[in-house]
PDB file of C-alpha atoms and ligand atoms in Angstrom:
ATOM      1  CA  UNK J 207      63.466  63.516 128.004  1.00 90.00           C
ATOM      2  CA  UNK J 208      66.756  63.091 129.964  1.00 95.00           C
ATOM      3  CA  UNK J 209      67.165  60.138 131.504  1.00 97.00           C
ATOM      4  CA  UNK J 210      69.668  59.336 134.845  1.00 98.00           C
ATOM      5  CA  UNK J 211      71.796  55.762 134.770  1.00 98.00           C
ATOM      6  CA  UNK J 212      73.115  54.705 137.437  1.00 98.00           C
ATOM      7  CA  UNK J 213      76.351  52.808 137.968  1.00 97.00           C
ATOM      8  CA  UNK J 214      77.117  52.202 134.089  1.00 98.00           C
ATOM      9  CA  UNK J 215      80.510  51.519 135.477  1.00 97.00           C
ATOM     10  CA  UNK J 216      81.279  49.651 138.855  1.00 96.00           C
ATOM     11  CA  UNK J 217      83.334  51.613 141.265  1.00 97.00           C
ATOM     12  CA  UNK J 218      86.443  49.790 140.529  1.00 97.00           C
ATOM     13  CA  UNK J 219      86.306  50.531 137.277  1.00 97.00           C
ATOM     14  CA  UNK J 220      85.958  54.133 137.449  1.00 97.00           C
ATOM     15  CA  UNK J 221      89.391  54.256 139.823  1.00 97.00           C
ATOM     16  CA  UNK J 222      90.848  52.090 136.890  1.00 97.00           C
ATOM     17  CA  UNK J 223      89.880  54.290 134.053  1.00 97.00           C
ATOM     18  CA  UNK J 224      89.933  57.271 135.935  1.00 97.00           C
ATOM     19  CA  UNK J 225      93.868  56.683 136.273  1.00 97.00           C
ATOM     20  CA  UNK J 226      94.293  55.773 132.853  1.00 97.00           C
ATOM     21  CA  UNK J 227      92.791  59.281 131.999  1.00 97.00           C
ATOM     22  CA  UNK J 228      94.721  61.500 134.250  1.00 96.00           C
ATOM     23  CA  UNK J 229      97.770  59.679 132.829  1.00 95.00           C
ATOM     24  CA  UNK J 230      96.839  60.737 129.256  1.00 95.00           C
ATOM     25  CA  UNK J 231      97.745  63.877 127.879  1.00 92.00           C
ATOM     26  CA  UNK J 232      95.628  66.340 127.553  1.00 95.00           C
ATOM     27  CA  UNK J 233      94.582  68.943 124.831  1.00 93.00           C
ATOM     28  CA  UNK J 234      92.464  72.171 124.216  1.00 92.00           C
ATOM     29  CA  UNK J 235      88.997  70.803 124.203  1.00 90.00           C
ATOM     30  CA  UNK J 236      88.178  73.434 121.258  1.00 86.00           C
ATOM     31  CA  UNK J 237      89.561  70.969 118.914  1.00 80.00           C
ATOM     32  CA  UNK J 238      85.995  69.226 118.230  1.00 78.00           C
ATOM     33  CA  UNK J 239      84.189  72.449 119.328  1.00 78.00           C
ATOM     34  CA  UNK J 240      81.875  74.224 116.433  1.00 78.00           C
ATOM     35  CA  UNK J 241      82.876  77.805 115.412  1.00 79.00           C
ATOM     36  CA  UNK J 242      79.983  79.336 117.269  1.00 79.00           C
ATOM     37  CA  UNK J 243      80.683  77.242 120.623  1.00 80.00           C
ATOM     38  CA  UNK J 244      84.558  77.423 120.429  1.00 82.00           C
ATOM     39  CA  UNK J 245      83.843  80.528 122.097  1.00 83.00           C
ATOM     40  CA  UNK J 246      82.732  79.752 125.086  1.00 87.00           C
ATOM     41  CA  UNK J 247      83.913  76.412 125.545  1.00 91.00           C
ATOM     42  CA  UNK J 248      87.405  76.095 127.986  1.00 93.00           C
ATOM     43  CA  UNK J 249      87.941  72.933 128.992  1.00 94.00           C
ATOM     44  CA  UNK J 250      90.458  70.255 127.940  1.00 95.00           C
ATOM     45  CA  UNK J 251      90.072  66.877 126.293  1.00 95.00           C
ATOM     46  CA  UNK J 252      91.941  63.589 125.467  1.00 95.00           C
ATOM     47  CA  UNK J 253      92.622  63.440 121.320  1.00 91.00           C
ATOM     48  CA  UNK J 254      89.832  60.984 120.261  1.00 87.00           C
ATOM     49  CA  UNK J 255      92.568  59.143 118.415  1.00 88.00           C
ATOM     50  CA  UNK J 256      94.597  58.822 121.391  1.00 93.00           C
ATOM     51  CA  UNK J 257      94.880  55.161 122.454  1.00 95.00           C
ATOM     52  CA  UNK J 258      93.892  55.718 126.241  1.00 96.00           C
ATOM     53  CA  UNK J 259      90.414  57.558 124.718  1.00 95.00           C
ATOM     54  CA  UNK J 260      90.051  54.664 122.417  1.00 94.00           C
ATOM     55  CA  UNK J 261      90.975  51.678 125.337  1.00 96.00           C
ATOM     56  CA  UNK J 262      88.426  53.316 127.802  1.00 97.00           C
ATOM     57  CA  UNK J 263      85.987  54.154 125.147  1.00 97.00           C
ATOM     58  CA  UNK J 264      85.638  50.876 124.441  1.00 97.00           C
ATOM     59  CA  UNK J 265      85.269  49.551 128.085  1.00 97.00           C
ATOM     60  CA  UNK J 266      82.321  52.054 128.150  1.00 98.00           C
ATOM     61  CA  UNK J 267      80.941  51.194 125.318  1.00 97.00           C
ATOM     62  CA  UNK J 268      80.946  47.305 126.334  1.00 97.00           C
ATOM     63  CA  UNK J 269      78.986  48.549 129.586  1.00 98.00           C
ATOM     64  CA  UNK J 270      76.478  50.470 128.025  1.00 98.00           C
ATOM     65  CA  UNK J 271      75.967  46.903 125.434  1.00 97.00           C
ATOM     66  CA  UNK J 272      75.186  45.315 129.111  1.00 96.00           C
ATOM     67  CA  UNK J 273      72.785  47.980 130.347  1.00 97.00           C
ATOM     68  CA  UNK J 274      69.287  47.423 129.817  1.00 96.00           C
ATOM     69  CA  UNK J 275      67.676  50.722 130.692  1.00 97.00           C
ATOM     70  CA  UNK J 276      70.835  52.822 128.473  1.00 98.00           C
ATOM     71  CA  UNK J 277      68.904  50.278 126.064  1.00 97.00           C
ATOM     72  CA  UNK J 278      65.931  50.644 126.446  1.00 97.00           C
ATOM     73  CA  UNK J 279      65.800  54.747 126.936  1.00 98.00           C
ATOM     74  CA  UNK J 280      68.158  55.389 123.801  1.00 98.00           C
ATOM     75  CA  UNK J 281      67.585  52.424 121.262  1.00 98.00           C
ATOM     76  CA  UNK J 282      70.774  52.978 119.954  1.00 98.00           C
ATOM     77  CA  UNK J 283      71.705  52.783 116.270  1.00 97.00           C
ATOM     78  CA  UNK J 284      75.178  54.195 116.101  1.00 96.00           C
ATOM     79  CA  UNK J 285      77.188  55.328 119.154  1.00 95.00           C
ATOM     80  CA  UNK J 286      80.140  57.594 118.979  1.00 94.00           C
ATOM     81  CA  UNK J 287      83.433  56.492 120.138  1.00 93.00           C
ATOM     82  CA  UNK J 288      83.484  58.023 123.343  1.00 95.00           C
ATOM     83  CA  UNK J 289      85.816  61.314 124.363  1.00 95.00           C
ATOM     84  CA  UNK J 290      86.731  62.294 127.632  1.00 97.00           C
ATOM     85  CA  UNK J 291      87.034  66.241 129.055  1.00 96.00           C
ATOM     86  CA  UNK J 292      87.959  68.205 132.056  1.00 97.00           C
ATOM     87  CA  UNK J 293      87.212  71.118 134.090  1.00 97.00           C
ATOM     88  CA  UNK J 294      89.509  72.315 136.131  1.00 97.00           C
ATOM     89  CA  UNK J 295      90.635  76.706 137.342  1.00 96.00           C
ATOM     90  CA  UNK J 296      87.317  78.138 136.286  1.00 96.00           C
ATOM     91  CA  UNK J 297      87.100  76.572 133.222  1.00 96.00           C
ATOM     92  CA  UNK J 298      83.277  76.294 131.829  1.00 96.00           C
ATOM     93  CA  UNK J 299      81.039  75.641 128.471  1.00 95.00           C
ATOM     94  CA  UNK J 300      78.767  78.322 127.952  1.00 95.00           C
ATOM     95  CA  UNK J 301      75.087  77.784 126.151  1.00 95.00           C
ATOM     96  CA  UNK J 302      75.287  75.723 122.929  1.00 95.00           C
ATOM     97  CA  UNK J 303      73.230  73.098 120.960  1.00 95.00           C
ATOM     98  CA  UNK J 304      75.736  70.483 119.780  1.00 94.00           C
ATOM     99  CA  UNK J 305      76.720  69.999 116.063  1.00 94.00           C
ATOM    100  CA  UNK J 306      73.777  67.677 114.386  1.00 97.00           C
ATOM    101  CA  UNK J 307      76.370  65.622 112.510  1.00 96.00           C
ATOM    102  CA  UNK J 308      79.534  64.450 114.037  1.00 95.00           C
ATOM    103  CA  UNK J 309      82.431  62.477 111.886  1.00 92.00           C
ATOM    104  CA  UNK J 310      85.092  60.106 114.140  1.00 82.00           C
ATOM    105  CA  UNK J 311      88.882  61.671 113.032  1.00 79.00           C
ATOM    106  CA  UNK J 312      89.748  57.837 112.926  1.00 76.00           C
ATOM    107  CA  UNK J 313      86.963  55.465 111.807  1.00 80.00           C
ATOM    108  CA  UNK J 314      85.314  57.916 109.867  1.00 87.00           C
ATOM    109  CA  UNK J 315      82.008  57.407 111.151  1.00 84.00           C
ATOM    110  CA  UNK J 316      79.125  59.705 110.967  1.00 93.00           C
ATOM    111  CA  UNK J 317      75.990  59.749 113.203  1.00 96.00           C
ATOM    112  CA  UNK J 318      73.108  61.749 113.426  1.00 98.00           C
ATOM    113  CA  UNK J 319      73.219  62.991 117.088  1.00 98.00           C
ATOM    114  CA  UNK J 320      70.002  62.376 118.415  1.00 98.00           C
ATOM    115  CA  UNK J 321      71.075  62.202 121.974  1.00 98.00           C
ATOM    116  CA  UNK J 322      74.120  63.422 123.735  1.00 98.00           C
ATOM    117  CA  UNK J 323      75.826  61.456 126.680  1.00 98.00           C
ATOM    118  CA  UNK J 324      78.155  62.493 129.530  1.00 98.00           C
ATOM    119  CA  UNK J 325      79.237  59.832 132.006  1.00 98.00           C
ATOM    120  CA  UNK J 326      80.810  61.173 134.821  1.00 98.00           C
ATOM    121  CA  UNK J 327      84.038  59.723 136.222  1.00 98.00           C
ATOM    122  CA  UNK J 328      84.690  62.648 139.338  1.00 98.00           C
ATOM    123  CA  UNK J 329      82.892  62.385 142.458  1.00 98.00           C
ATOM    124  CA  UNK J 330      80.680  65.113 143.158  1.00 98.00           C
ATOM    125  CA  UNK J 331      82.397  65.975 146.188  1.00 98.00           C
ATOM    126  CA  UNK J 332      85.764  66.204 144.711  1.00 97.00           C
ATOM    127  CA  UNK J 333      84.862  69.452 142.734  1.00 98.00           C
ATOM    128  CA  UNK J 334      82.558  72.582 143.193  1.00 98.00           C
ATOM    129  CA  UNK J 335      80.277  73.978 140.285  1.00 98.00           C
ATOM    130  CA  UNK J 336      80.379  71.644 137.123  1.00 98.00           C
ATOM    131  CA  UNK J 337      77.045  71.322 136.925  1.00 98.00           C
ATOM    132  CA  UNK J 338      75.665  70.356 133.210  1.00 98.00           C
ATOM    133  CA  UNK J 339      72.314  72.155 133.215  1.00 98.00           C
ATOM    134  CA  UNK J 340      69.983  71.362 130.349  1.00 98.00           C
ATOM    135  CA  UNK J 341      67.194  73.272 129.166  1.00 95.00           C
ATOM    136  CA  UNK J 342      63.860  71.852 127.934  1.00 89.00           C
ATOM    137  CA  UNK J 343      60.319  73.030 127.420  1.00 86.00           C
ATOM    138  CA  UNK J 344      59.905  72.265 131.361  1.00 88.00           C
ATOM    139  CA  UNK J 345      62.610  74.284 132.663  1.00 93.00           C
ATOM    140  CA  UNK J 346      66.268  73.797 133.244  1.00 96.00           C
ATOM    141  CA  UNK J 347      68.087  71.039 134.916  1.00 96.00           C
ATOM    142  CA  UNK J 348      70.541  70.502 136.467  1.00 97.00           C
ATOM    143  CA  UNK J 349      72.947  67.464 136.698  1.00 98.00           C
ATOM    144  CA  UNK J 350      75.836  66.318 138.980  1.00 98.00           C
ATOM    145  CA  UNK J 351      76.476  63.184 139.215  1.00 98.00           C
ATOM    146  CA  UNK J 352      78.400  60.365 141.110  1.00 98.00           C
ATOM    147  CA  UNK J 353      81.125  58.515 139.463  1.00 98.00           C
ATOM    148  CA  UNK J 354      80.270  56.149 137.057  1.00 98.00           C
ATOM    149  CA  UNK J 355      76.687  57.086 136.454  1.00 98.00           C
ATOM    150  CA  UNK J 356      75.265  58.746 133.081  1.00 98.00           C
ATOM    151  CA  UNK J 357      72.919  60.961 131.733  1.00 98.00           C
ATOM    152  CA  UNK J 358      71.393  60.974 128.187  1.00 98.00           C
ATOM    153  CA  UNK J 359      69.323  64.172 127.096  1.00 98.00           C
ATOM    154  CA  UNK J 360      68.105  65.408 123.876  1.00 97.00           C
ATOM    155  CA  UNK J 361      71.018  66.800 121.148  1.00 97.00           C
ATOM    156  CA  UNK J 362      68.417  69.283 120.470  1.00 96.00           C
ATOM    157  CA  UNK J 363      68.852  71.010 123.822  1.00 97.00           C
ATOM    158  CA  UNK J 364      70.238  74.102 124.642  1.00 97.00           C
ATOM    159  CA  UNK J 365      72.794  73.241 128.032  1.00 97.00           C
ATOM    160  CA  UNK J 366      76.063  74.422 129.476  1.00 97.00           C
ATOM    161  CA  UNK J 367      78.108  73.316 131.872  1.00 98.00           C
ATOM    162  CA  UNK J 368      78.746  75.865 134.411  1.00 98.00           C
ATOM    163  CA  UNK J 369      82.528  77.108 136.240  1.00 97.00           C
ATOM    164  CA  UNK J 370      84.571  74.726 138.322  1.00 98.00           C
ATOM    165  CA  UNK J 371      85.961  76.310 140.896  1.00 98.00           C
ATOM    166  CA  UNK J 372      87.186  73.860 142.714  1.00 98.00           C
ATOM    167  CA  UNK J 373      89.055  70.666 142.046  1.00 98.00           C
ATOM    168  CA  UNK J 374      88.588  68.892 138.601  1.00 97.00           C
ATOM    169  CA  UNK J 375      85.595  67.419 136.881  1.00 98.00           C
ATOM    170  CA  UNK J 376      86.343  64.366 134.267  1.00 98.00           C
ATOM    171  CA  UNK J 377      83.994  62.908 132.410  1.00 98.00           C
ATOM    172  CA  UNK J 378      83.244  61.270 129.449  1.00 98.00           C
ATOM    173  CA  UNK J 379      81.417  62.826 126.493  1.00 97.00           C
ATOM    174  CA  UNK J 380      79.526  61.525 123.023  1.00 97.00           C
ATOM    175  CA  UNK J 381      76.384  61.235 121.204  1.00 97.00           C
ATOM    176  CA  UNK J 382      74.110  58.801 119.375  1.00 98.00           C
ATOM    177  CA  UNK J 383      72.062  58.328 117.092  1.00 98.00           C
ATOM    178  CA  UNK J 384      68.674  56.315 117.890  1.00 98.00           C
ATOM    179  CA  UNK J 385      67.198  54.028 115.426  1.00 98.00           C
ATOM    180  CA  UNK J 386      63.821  55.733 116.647  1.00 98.00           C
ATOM    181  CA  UNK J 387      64.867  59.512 116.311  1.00 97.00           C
ATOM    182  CA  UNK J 388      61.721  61.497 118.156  1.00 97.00           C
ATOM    183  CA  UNK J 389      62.415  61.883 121.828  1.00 97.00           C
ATOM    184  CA  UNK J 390      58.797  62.151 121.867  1.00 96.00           C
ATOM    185  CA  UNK J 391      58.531  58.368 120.629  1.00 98.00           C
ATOM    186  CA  UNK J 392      61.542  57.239 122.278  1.00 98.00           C
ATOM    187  CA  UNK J 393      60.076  58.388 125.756  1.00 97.00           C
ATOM    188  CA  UNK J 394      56.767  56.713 124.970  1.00 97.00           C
ATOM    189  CA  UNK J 395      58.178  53.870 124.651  1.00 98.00           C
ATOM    190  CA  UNK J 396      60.331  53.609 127.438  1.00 98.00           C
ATOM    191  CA  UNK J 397      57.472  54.078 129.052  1.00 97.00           C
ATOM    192  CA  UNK J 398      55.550  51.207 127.919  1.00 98.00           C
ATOM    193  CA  UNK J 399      58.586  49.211 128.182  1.00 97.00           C
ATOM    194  CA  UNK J 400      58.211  50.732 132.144  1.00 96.00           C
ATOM    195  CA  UNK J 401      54.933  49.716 132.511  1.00 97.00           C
ATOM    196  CA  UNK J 402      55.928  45.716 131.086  1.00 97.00           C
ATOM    197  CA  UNK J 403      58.501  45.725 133.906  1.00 95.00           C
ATOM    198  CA  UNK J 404      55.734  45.788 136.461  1.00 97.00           C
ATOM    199  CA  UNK J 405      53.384  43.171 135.067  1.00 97.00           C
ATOM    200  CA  UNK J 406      53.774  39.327 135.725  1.00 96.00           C
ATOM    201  CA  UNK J 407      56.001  37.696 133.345  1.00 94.00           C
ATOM    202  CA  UNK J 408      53.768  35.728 130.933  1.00 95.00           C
ATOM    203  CA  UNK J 409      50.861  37.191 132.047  1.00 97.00           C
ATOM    204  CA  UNK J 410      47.978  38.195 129.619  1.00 97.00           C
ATOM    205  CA  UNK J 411      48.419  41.764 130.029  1.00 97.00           C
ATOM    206  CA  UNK J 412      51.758  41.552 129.764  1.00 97.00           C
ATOM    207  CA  UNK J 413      51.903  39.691 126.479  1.00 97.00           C
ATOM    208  CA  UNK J 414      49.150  42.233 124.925  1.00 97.00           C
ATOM    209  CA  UNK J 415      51.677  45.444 126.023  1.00 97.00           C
ATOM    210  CA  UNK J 416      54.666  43.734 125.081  1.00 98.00           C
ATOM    211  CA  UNK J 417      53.012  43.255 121.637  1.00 98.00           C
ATOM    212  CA  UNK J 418      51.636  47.225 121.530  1.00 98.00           C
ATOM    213  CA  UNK J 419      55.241  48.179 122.515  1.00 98.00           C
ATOM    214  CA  UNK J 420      57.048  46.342 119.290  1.00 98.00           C
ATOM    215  CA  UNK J 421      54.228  47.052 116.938  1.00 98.00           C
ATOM    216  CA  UNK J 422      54.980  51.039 118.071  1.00 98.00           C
ATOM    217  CA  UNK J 423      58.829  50.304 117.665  1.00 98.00           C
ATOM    218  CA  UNK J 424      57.957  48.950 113.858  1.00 98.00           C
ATOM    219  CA  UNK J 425      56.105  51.679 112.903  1.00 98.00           C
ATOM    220  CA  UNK J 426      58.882  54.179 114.203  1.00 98.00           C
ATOM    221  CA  UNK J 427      62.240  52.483 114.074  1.00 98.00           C
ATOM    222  CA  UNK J 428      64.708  53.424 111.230  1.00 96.00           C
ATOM    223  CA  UNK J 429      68.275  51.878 110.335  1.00 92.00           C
TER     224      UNK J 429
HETATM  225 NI1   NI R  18      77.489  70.171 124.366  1.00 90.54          NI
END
C-alpha cells in the first residue's frame, strides 16, 4: 500500500528547514548505501550525526506525532531519525529494495524497516525528473510531490528514483518499523479506521466498527 500525506509540514516550515539544509554540508550519499545499491545510487546526503539532520529530524518527527492519518496508515513502533538527500546534475538511484535492518551511527537504534518514508522539501516545479517510482504487484508508481508532503510505501518494494536533470531535489529520507508489520493488515485497517471516519460519532455502527477495528489491532499488533 503506499499512502500520500499531505502537508506534514506547513509551508513556512519547509522554507525554514529547507534553508537550514542547503546550509549543511553535504556528503556522498553512498555512505548508508548497501554494497549491492552503492552502485547505482549518486546522490548526496547530510551525515545523520550532523546537528542540522538531527535539529530538522526532530521537527519532522514532532509533525508526524501530530498527524493522524501518518498514524493511522503506519502504526508506528520505532521511527528512524530522519536523513535528508539530494539530486542534483543527473544524479539518480537505480532499482533497489532497502536494507531490512537499519542501525542509527549515533543512538544506536535498530528497526525493522517495515515501511520507508521520503518527505519532500523541493517543489515539483523547481526540478525536472526525480521521480521516486515504486513497484508493487499493481504496477509501478510514480511519485512527485509538493513540498512538505510525504509518502510511505512498503520496505519490501523494489523503487528507484529516476535522473534530475534539472535543478535540485531535497528531501528527507527514513524508515519504520510498524507495531503491525503486514502491509496487508496495516491497509485493512486503515481502512476500517476510513470507514469510522464517515459514521456519526457515537453512533451504533460506529461503536460496533470502532470495536472490530481494535479487536483486529490486538490480534495483530506486536511491540
Ligand atoms: Ni531506497
Amino acid at each position: 500500500m503506499l499512502v500520500t500525506i499531505p502537508a506534514v509540514v506547513t509551508p513556512d516550515q519547509v522554507r525554514q528547514l529547507r534553508a537550514k539544509l542547503d546550509a549543511a554540508e553535504w556528503v556522498d550519499g553512498r555512505v548508508t548505501a548497501g554494497h549491492q545499491s552503492a552502485l547505482t545510487k549518486q546522490n548526496s546526503q547530510i551525515p545523520e550525526t550532523h546537528p542540522v539532520a538531527r535539529e530538522v529530524g526532530e521537527i519532522i518527527l514532532q509533525a508526524l506525532g501530530r498527524n493522524p492519518l501518518f498514524r493511522s496508515a503506519a502504526l508506528p513502533l520505532r521511527v528512524f531519525p530522519p536523513l535528508f538527500n539530494r539530486y542534483a546534475g543527473g544524479q539518480t538511484f537505480g532499482t533497489h529494495v532497502d536494507n531490512a535492518i537499519r542501525t542509527h551511527a549515533a543512538t544506536g537504534q535498530r528497526i525493522r524497516t517495515d515501511l520507508s518514508c521520503t518527505l519532500f522539501f523541493s517543489e515539483p516545479d523547481e526540478y525536472d525528473g526525480g521521480e521516486l517510482v515504486v513497484e508493487d504487484t499493481y504496477g509501478s508508481h510514480s511519485v512527485k510531490l509538493p513540498a512538505g508532503s510525504m509518502v510511505l510505501y512498503p520496505s519490501t518494494s523494489l523503487h528507484h528514483v529516476t535522473p534530475v536533470t534539472r535543478g535540485a531535489r531535497v528531501s528527507s529520507f527514513f524508515w519504520l518499523q510498524s507495531m503491525v508489520r503486514s502491509d496487508e493488515q496495516r491497509a485493512l485497517l486503515l481502512e476500517v479506521d476510513g470507514a469510522i471516519q464517515m459514521l456519526e460519532l457515537g453512533s451504533a455502527a460506529a461503536v460496533k466498527l470502532t470495536g472490530v477495528y481494535h479487536n483486529l489491532l490486538r490480534q495483530w499488533v506486536e511491540m
